[in-house]
CSV table of C-alpha atoms in Angstrom, one decimal:
chain,number,residue,atom,x,y,z
A,1,UNK,CA,-7.9,8.8,-6.7
A,2,UNK,CA,-10.5,11.4,-7.0
A,3,UNK,CA,-12.3,11.5,-10.4
A,4,UNK,CA,-11.8,14.1,-12.7
A,5,UNK,CA,-14.4,15.7,-15.0
A,6,UNK,CA,-12.1,16.5,-16.8
A,7,UNK,CA,-11.0,13.3,-17.5
A,8,UNK,CA,-12.7,11.3,-19.9
A,9,UNK,CA,-11.2,8.0,-18.6
A,10,UNK,CA,-12.6,8.7,-15.3
A,11,UNK,CA,-16.0,9.2,-16.6
A,12,UNK,CA,-18.6,6.7,-16.6
A,13,UNK,CA,-20.7,6.6,-20.3
A,14,UNK,CA,-23.9,7.9,-18.6
A,15,UNK,CA,-21.6,10.7,-16.6
A,16,UNK,CA,-20.7,11.7,-20.3
A,17,UNK,CA,-24.0,11.3,-21.6
A,18,UNK,CA,-25.5,13.9,-19.2
A,19,UNK,CA,-21.9,16.1,-19.9
A,20,UNK,CA,-23.4,16.3,-23.6
A,21,UNK,CA,-27.3,17.2,-23.1
A,22,UNK,CA,-27.5,20.8,-24.1
A,23,UNK,CA,-24.5,22.7,-24.7
A,24,UNK,CA,-21.8,20.0,-25.8
A,25,UNK,CA,-18.2,20.3,-24.1
A,26,UNK,CA,-14.5,20.8,-26.4
A,27,UNK,CA,-13.4,17.6,-26.7
A,28,UNK,CA,-9.3,17.4,-26.8
A,29,UNK,CA,-7.3,14.5,-28.2
A,30,UNK,CA,-4.1,14.5,-27.1
A,31,UNK,CA,-0.9,12.9,-28.9
A,32,UNK,CA,2.3,11.9,-28.5
A,33,UNK,CA,5.3,9.7,-28.9
A,34,UNK,CA,7.1,6.7,-27.1
A,35,UNK,CA,10.8,7.7,-28.1
A,36,UNK,CA,14.3,8.7,-27.3
A,37,UNK,CA,14.7,11.8,-25.9
A,38,UNK,CA,19.1,11.6,-24.7
A,39,UNK,CA,20.1,9.1,-22.4
A,40,UNK,CA,19.0,12.3,-19.4
A,41,UNK,CA,15.4,11.7,-20.0
A,42,UNK,CA,12.4,9.5,-20.1
A,43,UNK,CA,10.9,8.0,-23.0
A,44,UNK,CA,7.2,8.6,-22.8
A,45,UNK,CA,7.2,12.3,-23.3
A,46,UNK,CA,3.2,11.6,-24.3
A,47,UNK,CA,3.0,12.0,-20.3
A,48,UNK,CA,3.5,15.7,-20.3
A,49,UNK,CA,2.1,16.1,-23.4
A,50,UNK,CA,-1.2,14.6,-21.4
A,51,UNK,CA,-0.9,16.2,-18.1
A,52,UNK,CA,-0.7,19.8,-20.3
A,53,UNK,CA,-3.7,19.0,-22.2
A,54,UNK,CA,-5.7,18.1,-19.1
A,55,UNK,CA,-4.5,21.2,-17.1
A,56,UNK,CA,-6.1,23.4,-20.0
A,57,UNK,CA,-9.0,21.5,-20.4
A,58,UNK,CA,-9.9,21.3,-16.6
A,59,UNK,CA,-9.3,25.5,-17.6
A,60,UNK,CA,-11.7,25.4,-20.2
A,61,UNK,CA,-14.3,23.3,-19.0
A,62,UNK,CA,-13.4,20.6,-21.9
A,63,UNK,CA,-12.8,17.7,-22.0
A,64,UNK,CA,-9.3,16.0,-22.1
A,65,UNK,CA,-9.7,12.2,-23.9
A,66,UNK,CA,-7.2,9.3,-23.2
A,67,UNK,CA,-3.7,10.6,-24.6
A,68,UNK,CA,-2.4,8.7,-27.9
A,69,UNK,CA,1.2,7.6,-26.7
A,70,UNK,CA,2.5,5.7,-30.1
A,71,UNK,CA,3.0,8.5,-32.8
A,72,UNK,CA,5.1,8.3,-36.4
A,73,UNK,CA,8.2,8.6,-35.3
A,74,UNK,CA,10.1,6.6,-38.0
A,75,UNK,CA,13.1,8.4,-37.6
A,76,UNK,CA,13.7,7.0,-34.0
A,77,UNK,CA,13.2,3.2,-35.0
A,78,UNK,CA,17.2,2.1,-34.9
A,79,UNK,CA,17.0,2.9,-30.6
A,80,UNK,CA,15.3,0.6,-28.2
A,81,UNK,CA,12.2,0.7,-26.5
A,82,UNK,CA,10.2,3.5,-28.8
A,83,UNK,CA,7.6,2.0,-30.5
A,84,UNK,CA,6.4,3.7,-34.0
A,85,UNK,CA,3.8,3.1,-35.7
A,86,UNK,CA,3.3,3.2,-39.0
A,87,UNK,CA,2.5,6.7,-41.1
A,88,UNK,CA,-1.2,4.6,-42.4
A,89,UNK,CA,-1.5,3.1,-38.4
A,90,UNK,CA,-1.7,6.3,-37.2
A,91,UNK,CA,-3.5,7.9,-39.6
A,92,UNK,CA,-6.6,5.1,-39.2
A,93,UNK,CA,-6.0,4.9,-35.3
A,94,UNK,CA,-6.2,9.2,-35.8
A,95,UNK,CA,-9.5,9.0,-37.6
A,96,UNK,CA,-11.5,6.5,-35.9
A,97,UNK,CA,-10.6,8.7,-32.5
A,98,UNK,CA,-12.2,11.4,-33.9
A,99,UNK,CA,-15.2,9.8,-35.9
A,100,UNK,CA,-15.8,7.9,-32.4
A,101,UNK,CA,-17.2,11.7,-31.3
A,102,UNK,CA,-18.6,12.9,-34.6
A,103,UNK,CA,-20.7,9.7,-34.8
A,104,UNK,CA,-22.3,11.4,-31.8
A,105,UNK,CA,-22.6,14.6,-32.9
A,106,UNK,CA,-19.4,16.3,-31.1
A,107,UNK,CA,-18.4,18.7,-33.5
A,108,UNK,CA,-15.9,20.7,-31.2
A,109,UNK,CA,-12.7,18.5,-31.5
A,110,UNK,CA,-9.3,19.6,-31.2
A,111,UNK,CA,-5.9,18.0,-31.4
A,112,UNK,CA,-3.4,18.6,-28.5
A,113,UNK,CA,-0.2,17.6,-30.9
A,114,UNK,CA,3.1,16.4,-28.4
A,115,UNK,CA,5.5,15.4,-31.5
A,116,UNK,CA,5.9,17.2,-34.2
A,117,UNK,CA,6.8,14.5,-37.1
A,118,UNK,CA,2.7,13.4,-36.3
A,119,UNK,CA,1.7,17.4,-38.2
A,120,UNK,CA,1.8,16.5,-41.7
A,121,UNK,CA,-0.3,13.2,-41.0
A,122,UNK,CA,-2.5,14.7,-39.1
A,123,UNK,CA,-3.2,17.0,-41.8
A,124,UNK,CA,-4.3,14.5,-43.8
A,125,UNK,CA,-6.2,13.7,-41.5
A,126,UNK,CA,-8.2,16.4,-41.1
A,127,UNK,CA,-8.6,17.3,-44.4
A,128,UNK,CA,-10.4,13.8,-45.3
A,129,UNK,CA,-12.6,14.4,-42.5
A,130,UNK,CA,-14.0,18.0,-43.4
A,131,UNK,CA,-14.1,16.3,-47.1
A,132,UNK,CA,-16.3,14.0,-45.7
A,133,UNK,CA,-18.2,15.5,-42.7
A,134,UNK,CA,-17.4,19.2,-43.2
A,135,UNK,CA,-15.9,19.3,-39.6
A,136,UNK,CA,-13.3,21.6,-38.5
A,137,UNK,CA,-10.9,19.7,-36.8
A,138,UNK,CA,-7.9,22.0,-35.4
A,139,UNK,CA,-4.5,20.7,-34.0
A,140,UNK,CA,-2.4,22.6,-32.0
A,141,UNK,CA,1.1,21.5,-32.6
A,142,UNK,CA,2.2,21.9,-28.6
A,143,UNK,CA,6.2,22.1,-28.6
A,144,UNK,CA,6.2,24.6,-31.6
A,145,UNK,CA,3.1,27.1,-30.0
A,146,UNK,CA,5.9,29.8,-28.4
A,147,UNK,CA,7.0,32.6,-30.2
A,148,UNK,CA,10.4,33.6,-30.1
A,149,UNK,CA,9.6,36.1,-27.5
A,150,UNK,CA,8.3,33.4,-24.9
A,151,UNK,CA,11.7,31.8,-25.3
A,152,UNK,CA,13.6,34.8,-24.7
A,153,UNK,CA,11.5,35.7,-21.8
A,154,UNK,CA,12.2,32.2,-20.2
A,155,UNK,CA,16.0,31.7,-21.0
A,156,UNK,CA,16.9,35.4,-22.2
A,157,UNK,CA,20.1,35.2,-23.8
A,158,UNK,CA,20.3,31.0,-23.7
A,159,UNK,CA,17.0,31.1,-25.6
A,160,UNK,CA,18.6,30.1,-28.8
A,161,UNK,CA,21.4,27.8,-27.8
A,162,UNK,CA,18.7,25.9,-25.0
A,163,UNK,CA,16.3,24.8,-28.4
A,164,UNK,CA,16.7,21.3,-30.0
A,165,UNK,CA,15.7,17.7,-29.4
A,166,UNK,CA,17.4,16.2,-26.1
A,167,UNK,CA,17.0,19.8,-24.6
A,168,UNK,CA,14.0,22.3,-24.5
A,169,UNK,CA,11.2,22.4,-24.3
A,170,UNK,CA,11.0,19.0,-23.2
A,171,UNK,CA,13.8,18.4,-20.6
A,172,UNK,CA,12.8,21.8,-19.0
A,173,UNK,CA,9.0,20.8,-19.2
A,174,UNK,CA,9.9,17.0,-17.4
A,175,UNK,CA,11.7,18.3,-15.2
A,176,UNK,CA,8.5,20.7,-14.0
A,177,UNK,CA,6.1,17.9,-14.2
A,178,UNK,CA,8.2,14.5,-14.4
A,179,UNK,CA,11.4,15.9,-12.1
A,180,UNK,CA,11.9,12.0,-10.3
A,181,UNK,CA,12.2,10.4,-13.7
A,182,UNK,CA,15.2,12.5,-15.1
A,183,UNK,CA,18.8,11.5,-14.9
A,184,UNK,CA,20.9,15.3,-16.2
A,185,UNK,CA,24.0,13.8,-14.7
A,186,UNK,CA,23.6,11.1,-17.7
A,187,UNK,CA,23.7,14.1,-20.2
A,188,UNK,CA,27.4,14.3,-22.2
A,189,UNK,CA,25.9,16.9,-25.1
A,190,UNK,CA,25.2,15.9,-28.4
A,191,UNK,CA,27.8,13.9,-30.9
A,192,UNK,CA,26.4,15.3,-34.1
A,193,UNK,CA,27.9,12.5,-37.1
A,194,UNK,CA,28.2,14.0,-40.8
A,195,UNK,CA,25.9,12.0,-43.9
A,196,UNK,CA,27.1,11.2,-47.4
A,197,UNK,CA,30.0,13.6,-46.1
A,198,UNK,CA,27.8,17.1,-45.5
A,199,UNK,CA,26.8,18.5,-42.2
A,200,UNK,CA,23.1,17.5,-41.0
A,201,UNK,CA,20.9,19.8,-40.1
A,202,UNK,CA,19.3,20.1,-36.2
A,203,UNK,CA,16.1,18.8,-37.0
A,204,UNK,CA,18.0,15.2,-38.1
A,205,UNK,CA,17.1,14.6,-41.7
A,206,UNK,CA,18.7,17.0,-43.9
A,207,UNK,CA,21.9,17.8,-45.1
A,208,UNK,CA,23.4,21.2,-46.1
A,209,UNK,CA,24.2,21.2,-49.5
A,210,UNK,CA,25.9,24.7,-50.8
A,211,UNK,CA,23.7,26.8,-48.9
A,212,UNK,CA,21.0,24.9,-49.5
A,213,UNK,CA,18.9,21.8,-47.4
A,214,UNK,CA,18.7,18.3,-49.0
A,215,UNK,CA,16.0,16.1,-47.4
A,216,UNK,CA,17.4,12.3,-46.7
A,217,UNK,CA,15.8,9.3,-45.0
A,218,UNK,CA,18.4,8.5,-42.1
A,219,UNK,CA,18.2,7.0,-39.1
A,220,UNK,CA,19.1,8.7,-35.6
A,221,UNK,CA,21.5,5.8,-34.8
A,222,UNK,CA,23.3,7.6,-38.3
A,223,UNK,CA,23.0,11.2,-36.9
A,224,UNK,CA,23.5,11.3,-32.9
A,225,UNK,CA,24.5,8.3,-31.7
A,226,UNK,CA,23.2,9.7,-28.2
A,227,UNK,CA,19.6,10.7,-29.6
A,228,UNK,CA,20.7,14.3,-28.8
A,229,UNK,CA,19.9,16.5,-32.1
A,230,UNK,CA,20.8,20.6,-30.7
A,231,UNK,CA,20.0,22.2,-28.2
A,232,UNK,CA,22.9,22.7,-24.5
A,233,UNK,CA,20.4,20.8,-22.3
A,234,UNK,CA,22.5,21.9,-19.0
A,235,UNK,CA,20.9,25.2,-19.8
A,236,UNK,CA,17.3,23.6,-18.9
A,237,UNK,CA,15.4,23.9,-15.9
A,238,UNK,CA,12.4,23.3,-13.8
A,239,UNK,CA,12.2,26.6,-13.1
A,240,UNK,CA,12.1,27.7,-17.4
A,241,UNK,CA,9.3,24.3,-17.1
A,242,UNK,CA,7.1,26.0,-15.2
A,243,UNK,CA,7.0,28.8,-17.4
A,244,UNK,CA,6.7,26.9,-20.0
A,245,UNK,CA,4.3,24.7,-18.8
A,246,UNK,CA,1.9,27.5,-17.1
A,247,UNK,CA,2.6,29.4,-20.7
A,248,UNK,CA,1.2,26.4,-23.0
A,249,UNK,CA,-1.3,25.4,-20.9
A,250,UNK,CA,-3.1,28.6,-20.8
A,251,UNK,CA,-2.6,29.0,-24.4
A,252,UNK,CA,-4.5,26.0,-25.5
A,253,UNK,CA,-7.1,26.8,-22.9
A,254,UNK,CA,-7.8,30.6,-24.4
A,255,UNK,CA,-7.6,28.6,-28.0
A,256,UNK,CA,-10.6,26.2,-26.4
A,257,UNK,CA,-12.6,28.8,-25.0
A,258,UNK,CA,-12.2,30.7,-28.3
A,259,UNK,CA,-13.5,27.7,-30.4
A,260,UNK,CA,-16.3,26.9,-28.1
A,261,UNK,CA,-18.0,29.8,-29.3
A,262,UNK,CA,-17.0,29.2,-33.3
A,263,UNK,CA,-19.1,26.9,-35.7
A,264,UNK,CA,-16.7,23.8,-36.8
A,265,UNK,CA,-18.9,24.1,-40.2
A,266,UNK,CA,-18.7,27.1,-40.6
A,267,UNK,CA,-15.1,28.5,-40.2
A,268,UNK,CA,-16.2,31.9,-42.2
A,269,UNK,CA,-19.1,33.1,-39.9
């Protein structure tokens, strides 16, 4: 196994200490989730998030920390095999991860979040650490980074049809990065239910009522028995996944390079 100089878990503490001398590298913290992705895809979506983070760190000459594979995924608790952290647990673990670097005067830290439901808790933690340490820790919400124009470039007329939990971006990206783990023959299409006599939005926890959206604390089993939120995974392809992976890797790497030139203590100049 070849040692990766951009992967923290591959380095000895002496090697890492040498990297900290002089111009300290940016540290990238990948986050993910162990949750269902429909019957056709593996539950460990953190695997592909980590691969993108590692590739971006290598390009940017940054260092990628080990991935946190468990996230705040309360909604998916009803399906066996998921591992959900309580909000308090996730927040404390993330805070401990960040302060482990702040304790050694490493100020350039970036979060690469591969699970969207983590985002509000990440914001709470980073605001808290800003108050306590005066350091800004940016967070990139990985699967929400691509603008509509990129989706259209990759999927053309099918861009809106393929998006959703149980479809893209994760299905195409996984078909590219972990093809042997995919079971496309098991995909049967989304089976949406209703709740309180009302249709449920594509984001799982919202009900449509008189043109507005009402948030309700539902479990995935009360929304979609197959775990698919929306999107047509038959439109997902490994080629689309390769294009998405390249775009996301380049975007994250470009931000790491840019952030390296900034002062996390003085964001306005």
